[in-house]
């Protein structure tokens, strides 16, 4: 089986996913196209050589409908012969795109392929693909879970309660995310991965002055009397400060076989070593990162101590902290340049955003092995191990 390697990785700055956000004026197709053009410019490849472009988008409706990735390919100026498809594994959509891309290369189906993702939450708000009064689950799911499933914010509260993670601990973790992101920006550590767009050069949600005292003044984001009665164990400690914001952004990685990289003179950033995807309790929903981490380490033949860097998506602080409790991972190795709480979480773009940040951090820190994992709506999680080359 052939090796699959990442030879380039870029992302846009992440804007606030609101009408006044820095990237709200950019159509999602053009947002994604910007990263595709940057991949070509930075790698120097002929885009006609790309066998496929696999993109992740969560809310595939309106301006993000009709196979957004295909139109981004055309907008980027790639030849019409370059195909594209758009996948949805919720927040892990573009990480799944990386898995598919690498697996295609390893199997011999591809030589050169792009994995990418986009979400414009200012223009296509979350849940836009579920019109009021519609049921996306169906009667079979209702019968299996007669008490009803819950929104992600309630799942995050249930996780905090189950793992006894308090408000102060979550706020301190969130502050650390902002400080790490701010420090990375000041040190120029994002320069190699970010492709500025329309004068936007930095992530819009990073707050260098964040403190536990400031976050401590925020109100609970998901308090609901009905859920409070159903789940009396919830303490209502999830706030806008210790959860990820909504964002606009796009990201992309270029994956090649080792032989193709050598032939084209491309320098590998990392080898795509091992992959796992798993399902978990859809009520808790966000805990799949724990079994996914265990599964990918088994497949890789590695122990947790072998991993030098981790990227665990910060959808909510409680998710990462529960994962840390279960795995025993050293938080000093986790999201070392800040995570989604600070940088942002543009849903479909987040998987390849994490990969982009991770491969550049591996090179900057001399890491041999790195692990990326993401929680996903519906009780899903992806995980993968990268190896330095």
Short mmCIF file of C-alpha atoms in Angstrom, two decimals:
data_model
loop_
_atom_site.label_atom_id
_atom_site.label_comp_id
_atom_site.label_asym_id
_atom_site.label_seq_id
_atom_site.Cartn_x
_atom_site.Cartn_y
_atom_site.Cartn_z
CA UNK A 1 0.00 0.00 0.00
CA UNK A 2 1.30 3.44 -0.92
CA UNK A 3 2.05 6.24 1.53
CA UNK A 4 -0.20 9.31 1.48
CA UNK A 5 1.45 12.59 2.44
CA UNK A 6 0.27 16.15 2.98
CA UNK A 7 2.34 18.48 0.78
CA UNK A 8 0.54 21.79 1.39
CA UNK A 9 -2.04 23.10 3.83
CA UNK A 10 -3.70 26.51 3.94
CA UNK A 11 -6.68 28.26 5.45
CA UNK A 12 -8.38 31.61 5.40
CA UNK A 13 -8.43 33.79 8.49
CA UNK A 14 -11.62 32.95 10.40
CA UNK A 15 -14.24 35.67 10.57
CA UNK A 16 -17.22 36.09 12.88
CA UNK A 17 -20.19 34.21 11.49
CA UNK A 18 -22.43 37.24 11.73
CA UNK A 19 -23.65 39.83 9.23
CA UNK A 20 -20.94 42.23 10.41
CA UNK A 21 -18.19 39.62 10.28
CA UNK A 22 -15.00 40.36 8.39
CA UNK A 23 -15.72 37.70 5.73
CA UNK A 24 -19.51 37.97 5.60
CA UNK A 25 -19.29 39.71 2.22
CA UNK A 26 -17.62 36.66 0.62
CA UNK A 27 -19.81 34.02 -1.03
CA UNK A 28 -18.99 30.56 0.41
CA UNK A 29 -18.03 29.25 -3.03
CA UNK A 30 -15.46 32.02 -3.39
CA UNK A 31 -14.32 31.54 0.20
CA UNK A 32 -13.41 27.94 -0.57
CA UNK A 33 -12.02 28.85 -4.00
CA UNK A 34 -9.55 31.19 -2.29
CA UNK A 35 -7.91 28.28 -0.45
CA UNK A 36 -7.82 26.16 -3.61
CA UNK A 37 -5.99 28.91 -5.48
CA UNK A 38 -3.60 29.30 -2.54
CA UNK A 39 -2.81 25.57 -2.63
CA UNK A 40 -1.89 25.82 -6.30
CA UNK A 41 0.15 28.99 -5.87
CA UNK A 42 2.07 27.76 -2.84
CA UNK A 43 2.74 24.26 -4.13
CA UNK A 44 3.35 25.25 -7.74
CA UNK A 45 1.36 22.30 -9.10
CA UNK A 46 -0.60 22.24 -12.34
CA UNK A 47 -4.24 22.02 -11.12
CA UNK A 48 -5.01 19.79 -14.10
CA UNK A 49 -3.11 17.04 -12.25
CA UNK A 50 -5.61 16.98 -9.37
CA UNK A 51 -7.59 13.72 -9.52
CA UNK A 52 -10.41 14.89 -7.25
CA UNK A 53 -11.41 17.60 -4.78
CA UNK A 54 -13.32 16.39 -1.71
CA UNK A 55 -14.91 19.13 0.37
CA UNK A 56 -16.83 19.26 3.64
CA UNK A 57 -19.85 21.50 4.25
CA UNK A 58 -22.47 21.03 6.97
CA UNK A 59 -25.41 23.28 6.06
CA UNK A 60 -25.76 22.30 2.41
CA UNK A 61 -28.56 24.67 1.51
CA UNK A 62 -28.96 28.04 -0.19
CA UNK A 63 -25.55 29.45 -1.13
CA UNK A 64 -23.91 26.24 0.12
CA UNK A 65 -26.10 23.86 -1.90
CA UNK A 66 -25.63 22.07 -5.22
CA UNK A 67 -22.19 20.57 -4.45
CA UNK A 68 -20.39 23.70 -3.28
CA UNK A 69 -16.99 22.08 -3.78
CA UNK A 70 -17.53 21.65 -7.53
CA UNK A 71 -18.32 25.32 -8.00
CA UNK A 72 -15.37 26.33 -5.82
CA UNK A 73 -13.15 24.34 -8.18
CA UNK A 74 -14.56 26.25 -11.12
CA UNK A 75 -14.37 29.60 -9.31
CA UNK A 76 -10.72 28.89 -8.48
CA UNK A 77 -9.93 28.57 -12.17
CA UNK A 78 -9.15 24.85 -12.14
CA UNK A 79 -9.74 23.05 -15.44
CA UNK A 80 -13.32 21.89 -15.96
CA UNK A 81 -12.00 18.32 -16.06
CA UNK A 82 -11.16 18.38 -12.32
CA UNK A 83 -14.04 16.67 -10.45
CA UNK A 84 -15.31 17.49 -6.97
CA UNK A 85 -17.74 16.26 -4.37
CA UNK A 86 -19.11 17.56 -1.06
CA UNK A 87 -19.48 15.38 2.05
CA UNK A 88 -21.27 15.83 5.37
CA UNK A 89 -20.09 14.23 8.60
CA UNK A 90 -21.26 17.25 10.53
CA UNK A 91 -18.42 19.10 12.29
CA UNK A 92 -15.96 16.48 11.06
CA UNK A 93 -16.91 16.87 7.41
CA UNK A 94 -13.56 18.11 6.14
CA UNK A 95 -11.61 15.77 8.40
CA UNK A 96 -13.59 13.00 6.74
CA UNK A 97 -12.57 14.55 3.42
CA UNK A 98 -8.93 14.12 4.50
CA UNK A 99 -9.60 10.47 5.38
CA UNK A 100 -11.23 9.84 2.00
CA UNK A 101 -8.43 11.63 0.15
CA UNK A 102 -5.68 9.72 1.92
CA UNK A 103 -7.46 6.39 1.58
CA UNK A 104 -7.89 7.04 -2.14
CA UNK A 105 -4.17 7.74 -2.52
CA UNK A 106 -3.17 4.72 -0.43
CA UNK A 107 -5.40 2.44 -2.48
CA UNK A 108 -4.05 3.72 -5.78
CA UNK A 109 -7.28 5.43 -6.86
CA UNK A 110 -5.66 8.89 -6.65
CA UNK A 111 -2.18 10.33 -7.12
CA UNK A 112 -2.96 13.92 -6.17
CA UNK A 113 -6.14 15.04 -4.41
CA UNK A 114 -7.42 18.02 -2.42
CA UNK A 115 -9.33 17.70 0.85
CA UNK A 116 -11.01 20.90 1.94
CA UNK A 117 -14.00 22.48 3.64
CA UNK A 118 -16.01 25.66 3.95
CA UNK A 119 -18.76 27.18 6.06
CA UNK A 120 -20.16 30.69 5.86
CA UNK A 121 -22.25 30.87 9.02
CA UNK A 122 -23.00 34.54 8.45
CA UNK A 123 -24.67 33.85 5.10
CA UNK A 124 -25.99 30.34 5.81
CA UNK A 125 -26.78 30.18 9.54
CA UNK A 126 -26.66 26.89 11.42
CA UNK A 127 -29.85 24.82 10.98
CA UNK A 128 -30.72 26.60 7.73
CA UNK A 129 -31.07 23.15 6.20
CA UNK A 130 -33.85 22.20 8.64
CA UNK A 131 -36.90 24.37 7.88
CA UNK A 132 -39.25 25.10 10.81
CA UNK A 133 -41.75 22.33 11.40
CA UNK A 134 -39.68 19.61 9.73
CA UNK A 135 -38.34 16.46 11.38
CA UNK A 136 -34.85 15.43 10.24
CA UNK A 137 -34.84 12.29 12.43
CA UNK A 138 -37.98 10.32 11.53
CA UNK A 139 -40.28 8.02 13.52
CA UNK A 140 -37.76 5.20 13.89
CA UNK A 141 -35.32 7.38 15.80
CA UNK A 142 -38.19 8.79 17.89
CA UNK A 143 -39.19 5.25 18.83
CA UNK A 144 -35.63 4.30 19.76
CA UNK A 145 -35.17 7.44 21.89
CA UNK A 146 -38.68 8.06 23.24
CA UNK A 147 -37.59 10.81 25.65
CA UNK A 148 -36.07 12.70 22.74
CA UNK A 149 -32.59 13.70 21.70
CA UNK A 150 -31.13 17.06 22.70
CA UNK A 151 -29.21 19.97 21.11
CA UNK A 152 -25.42 20.01 21.29
CA UNK A 153 -25.37 22.64 24.02
CA UNK A 154 -27.37 20.36 26.31
CA UNK A 155 -25.03 17.47 25.45
CA UNK A 156 -22.09 19.67 26.44
CA UNK A 157 -23.82 20.43 29.77
CA UNK A 158 -24.48 16.72 30.35
CA UNK A 159 -20.81 15.96 29.69
CA UNK A 160 -19.74 18.65 32.16
CA UNK A 161 -22.05 17.13 34.78
CA UNK A 162 -21.01 13.51 34.15
CA UNK A 163 -17.29 14.29 34.36
CA UNK A 164 -17.70 16.84 37.19
CA UNK A 165 -16.17 19.65 35.13
CA UNK A 166 -16.95 22.98 36.77
CA UNK A 167 -17.39 26.50 35.42
CA UNK A 168 -14.00 27.71 36.63
CA UNK A 169 -12.17 24.82 34.97
CA UNK A 170 -13.91 25.42 31.65
CA UNK A 171 -13.33 29.16 31.76
CA UNK A 172 -9.64 28.68 32.56
CA UNK A 173 -9.32 26.30 29.60
CA UNK A 174 -11.02 28.84 27.33
CA UNK A 175 -8.71 31.64 28.48
CA UNK A 176 -5.72 29.42 27.76
CA UNK A 177 -7.02 28.84 24.22
CA UNK A 178 -7.19 32.59 23.58
CA UNK A 179 -3.76 33.24 25.07
CA UNK A 180 -2.16 30.44 23.05
CA UNK A 181 -3.77 31.68 19.83
CA UNK A 182 -2.72 35.26 20.51
CA UNK A 183 0.84 34.17 21.28
CA UNK A 184 0.98 32.10 18.09
CA UNK A 185 -0.15 35.09 16.03
CA UNK A 186 2.39 37.39 17.68
CA UNK A 187 5.18 34.87 17.06
CA UNK A 188 4.26 34.57 13.38
CA UNK A 189 3.36 30.89 13.73
CA UNK A 190 0.20 31.22 11.63
CA UNK A 191 1.87 33.06 8.77
CA UNK A 192 2.70 29.88 6.87
CA UNK A 193 -0.85 28.52 7.02
CA UNK A 194 -3.09 31.58 6.59
CA UNK A 195 -3.91 33.00 3.17
CA UNK A 196 -5.19 36.57 3.77
CA UNK A 197 -8.38 37.48 1.97
CA UNK A 198 -9.70 40.92 1.02
CA UNK A 199 -7.51 42.64 3.58
CA UNK A 200 -8.46 40.23 6.38
CA UNK A 201 -5.22 38.88 7.77
CA UNK A 202 -6.05 37.55 11.25
CA UNK A 203 -8.67 35.43 12.99
CA UNK A 204 -11.40 37.76 14.19
CA UNK A 205 -12.47 36.03 17.41
CA UNK A 206 -9.14 35.77 19.25
CA UNK A 207 -9.28 37.83 22.45
CA UNK A 208 -5.76 38.33 23.89
CA UNK A 209 -7.15 40.12 26.94
CA UNK A 210 -9.49 37.31 27.97
CA UNK A 211 -9.44 36.48 31.69
CA UNK A 212 -11.33 34.06 33.96
CA UNK A 213 -12.93 37.07 35.61
CA UNK A 214 -14.32 38.35 32.31
CA UNK A 215 -15.62 34.92 31.30
CA UNK A 216 -17.03 34.40 34.78
CA UNK A 217 -19.48 37.24 34.17
CA UNK A 218 -21.14 35.57 31.18
CA UNK A 219 -24.57 34.00 31.48
CA UNK A 220 -25.35 30.35 30.70
CA UNK A 221 -25.93 29.95 26.97
CA UNK A 222 -28.32 26.99 26.96
CA UNK A 223 -30.47 27.19 30.09
CA UNK A 224 -33.92 25.76 29.38
CA UNK A 225 -36.61 25.05 32.01
CA UNK A 226 -37.74 21.86 30.28
CA UNK A 227 -34.27 20.39 30.06
CA UNK A 228 -33.53 21.57 33.60
CA UNK A 229 -36.46 19.47 34.82
CA UNK A 230 -35.43 16.48 32.72
CA UNK A 231 -31.74 16.69 33.67
CA UNK A 232 -31.49 18.03 37.25
CA UNK A 233 -27.76 17.20 37.31
CA UNK A 234 -26.98 20.02 34.87
CA UNK A 235 -25.41 23.06 36.54
CA UNK A 236 -25.68 25.34 33.46
CA UNK A 237 -22.04 26.28 33.14
CA UNK A 238 -21.66 26.38 29.35
CA UNK A 239 -21.41 29.97 28.12
CA UNK A 240 -20.47 31.80 24.95
CA UNK A 241 -17.02 32.16 26.50
CA UNK A 242 -16.18 28.48 27.02
CA UNK A 243 -17.74 27.26 23.76
CA UNK A 244 -16.69 27.91 20.19
CA UNK A 245 -18.16 30.91 18.33
CA UNK A 246 -19.87 30.72 14.93
CA UNK A 247 -17.56 31.55 12.06
CA UNK A 248 -16.88 31.98 8.37
CA UNK A 249 -13.85 30.28 6.88
CA UNK A 250 -12.34 27.76 4.53
CA UNK A 251 -9.32 25.48 4.56
CA UNK A 252 -7.64 22.96 2.28
CA UNK A 253 -4.84 20.40 2.23
CA UNK A 254 -3.10 18.86 -0.76
CA UNK A 255 -2.57 15.10 -0.46
CA UNK A 256 -0.30 13.09 -2.73
CA UNK A 257 1.31 9.69 -2.93
CA UNK A 258 4.92 9.76 -1.77
CA UNK A 259 5.98 8.88 -5.31
CA UNK A 260 3.94 11.70 -6.84
CA UNK A 261 5.32 14.18 -4.33
CA UNK A 262 8.87 13.16 -5.21
CA UNK A 263 8.19 13.31 -8.95
CA UNK A 264 6.69 16.81 -8.70
CA UNK A 265 9.33 18.08 -6.30
CA UNK A 266 6.83 18.63 -3.48
CA UNK A 267 8.04 18.63 0.12
CA UNK A 268 5.86 16.48 2.39
CA UNK A 269 4.73 18.11 5.63
CA UNK A 270 3.49 14.86 7.19
CA UNK A 271 2.48 11.30 6.37
CA UNK A 272 -1.14 10.32 6.93
CA UNK A 273 -0.53 7.33 9.18
CA UNK A 274 -3.80 5.90 10.52
CA UNK A 275 -7.55 6.65 10.60
CA UNK A 276 -10.62 5.82 12.65
CA UNK A 277 -14.25 6.85 12.79
CA UNK A 278 -16.75 5.80 15.42
CA UNK A 279 -20.29 6.27 16.64
CA UNK A 280 -21.28 7.01 20.23
CA UNK A 281 -24.34 7.80 22.36
CA UNK A 282 -26.31 10.42 20.38
CA UNK A 283 -27.70 11.88 23.61
CA UNK A 284 -24.25 12.75 24.98
CA UNK A 285 -23.36 13.15 21.29
CA UNK A 286 -19.90 14.68 21.72
CA UNK A 287 -18.03 11.91 23.57
CA UNK A 288 -17.00 9.93 20.50
CA UNK A 289 -13.55 11.54 20.62
CA UNK A 290 -12.67 9.16 23.47
CA UNK A 291 -13.29 5.82 21.69
CA UNK A 292 -12.07 7.31 18.40
CA UNK A 293 -8.73 8.18 20.03
CA UNK A 294 -8.42 4.68 21.48
CA UNK A 295 -9.34 3.11 18.13
CA UNK A 296 -6.89 5.10 16.02
CA UNK A 297 -4.03 4.45 18.46
CA UNK A 298 -4.71 0.71 18.26
CA UNK A 299 -4.70 0.87 14.47
CA UNK A 300 -1.49 2.88 14.49
CA UNK A 301 0.22 0.52 16.93
CA UNK A 302 1.03 3.49 19.15
CA UNK A 303 0.47 4.48 22.76
CA UNK A 304 -0.79 7.84 23.96
CA UNK A 305 2.71 8.70 25.19
CA UNK A 306 4.03 8.34 21.62
CA UNK A 307 1.95 11.33 20.51
CA UNK A 308 3.79 14.65 20.61
CA UNK A 309 0.89 16.96 19.64
CA UNK A 310 -2.89 16.71 19.74
CA UNK A 311 -5.62 18.70 18.03
CA UNK A 312 -8.98 18.11 19.72
CA UNK A 313 -11.71 20.36 18.38
CA UNK A 314 -12.87 22.82 21.02
CA UNK A 315 -16.55 22.80 20.18
CA UNK A 316 -17.02 23.10 23.95
CA UNK A 317 -14.44 23.18 26.72
CA UNK A 318 -16.24 20.34 28.49
CA UNK A 319 -15.62 18.01 25.52
CA UNK A 320 -11.84 18.47 25.53
CA UNK A 321 -11.62 18.29 29.32
CA UNK A 322 -13.70 15.09 29.47
CA UNK A 323 -11.50 13.62 26.72
CA UNK A 324 -8.43 14.54 28.75
CA UNK A 325 -9.81 12.88 31.87
CA UNK A 326 -10.52 9.65 30.00
CA UNK A 327 -7.28 9.48 28.03
CA UNK A 328 -4.85 11.03 30.49
CA UNK A 329 -3.33 13.20 27.75
CA UNK A 330 -1.07 16.08 28.74
CA UNK A 331 -2.97 19.32 28.07
CA UNK A 332 0.36 21.03 27.38
CA UNK A 333 0.41 19.02 24.12
CA UNK A 334 -3.20 19.80 23.17
CA UNK A 335 -4.13 22.64 20.79
CA UNK A 336 -0.77 24.28 21.36
CA UNK A 337 -1.58 27.23 19.07
CA UNK A 338 -5.06 27.69 20.50
CA UNK A 339 -8.25 25.94 19.52
CA UNK A 340 -11.72 26.60 18.19
CA UNK A 341 -12.83 28.51 21.30
CA UNK A 342 -10.37 31.23 20.27
CA UNK A 343 -9.73 30.72 16.56
CA UNK A 344 -13.29 29.78 15.62
CA UNK A 345 -15.33 26.83 14.39
CA UNK A 346 -16.60 27.24 10.82
CA UNK A 347 -18.23 23.77 10.87
CA UNK A 348 -17.42 22.24 7.49
CA UNK A 349 -14.02 23.95 7.34
CA UNK A 350 -12.88 22.97 10.81
CA UNK A 351 -11.50 19.51 10.03
CA UNK A 352 -8.97 20.72 7.49
CA UNK A 353 -8.37 23.85 9.59
CA UNK A 354 -7.22 21.61 12.44
CA UNK A 355 -5.10 19.57 10.03
CA UNK A 356 -3.54 22.71 8.60
CA UNK A 357 -2.65 24.06 12.02
CA UNK A 358 -1.41 20.66 13.15
CA UNK A 359 1.00 19.94 10.29
CA UNK A 360 2.56 23.39 10.59
CA UNK A 361 2.86 22.98 14.37
CA UNK A 362 4.51 19.58 13.87
CA UNK A 363 7.18 21.11 11.67
CA UNK A 364 7.67 24.12 13.96
CA UNK A 365 8.03 21.95 17.08
CA UNK A 366 9.82 18.94 15.58
CA UNK A 367 7.03 16.53 16.50
CA UNK A 368 7.16 12.96 15.19
CA UNK A 369 3.55 11.87 15.79
CA UNK A 370 0.38 13.94 16.08
CA UNK A 371 -3.24 13.00 16.61
CA UNK A 372 -6.36 14.89 15.52
CA UNK A 373 -9.89 14.12 16.65
CA UNK A 374 -13.27 15.86 16.42
CA UNK A 375 -16.66 15.38 18.04
CA UNK A 376 -19.63 15.50 15.67
CA UNK A 377 -23.38 15.88 15.91
CA UNK A 378 -25.40 12.71 16.12
CA UNK A 379 -22.81 10.88 18.20
CA UNK A 380 -19.86 10.58 15.78
CA UNK A 381 -16.14 11.24 15.84
CA UNK A 382 -13.16 11.08 13.50
CA UNK A 383 -9.55 10.54 14.53
CA UNK A 384 -6.30 10.29 12.62
CA UNK A 385 -2.59 10.02 13.33
CA UNK A 386 0.01 11.99 11.35
CA UNK A 387 3.72 11.18 11.22
CA UNK A 388 6.60 13.48 10.37
CA UNK A 389 8.56 12.65 7.22
#
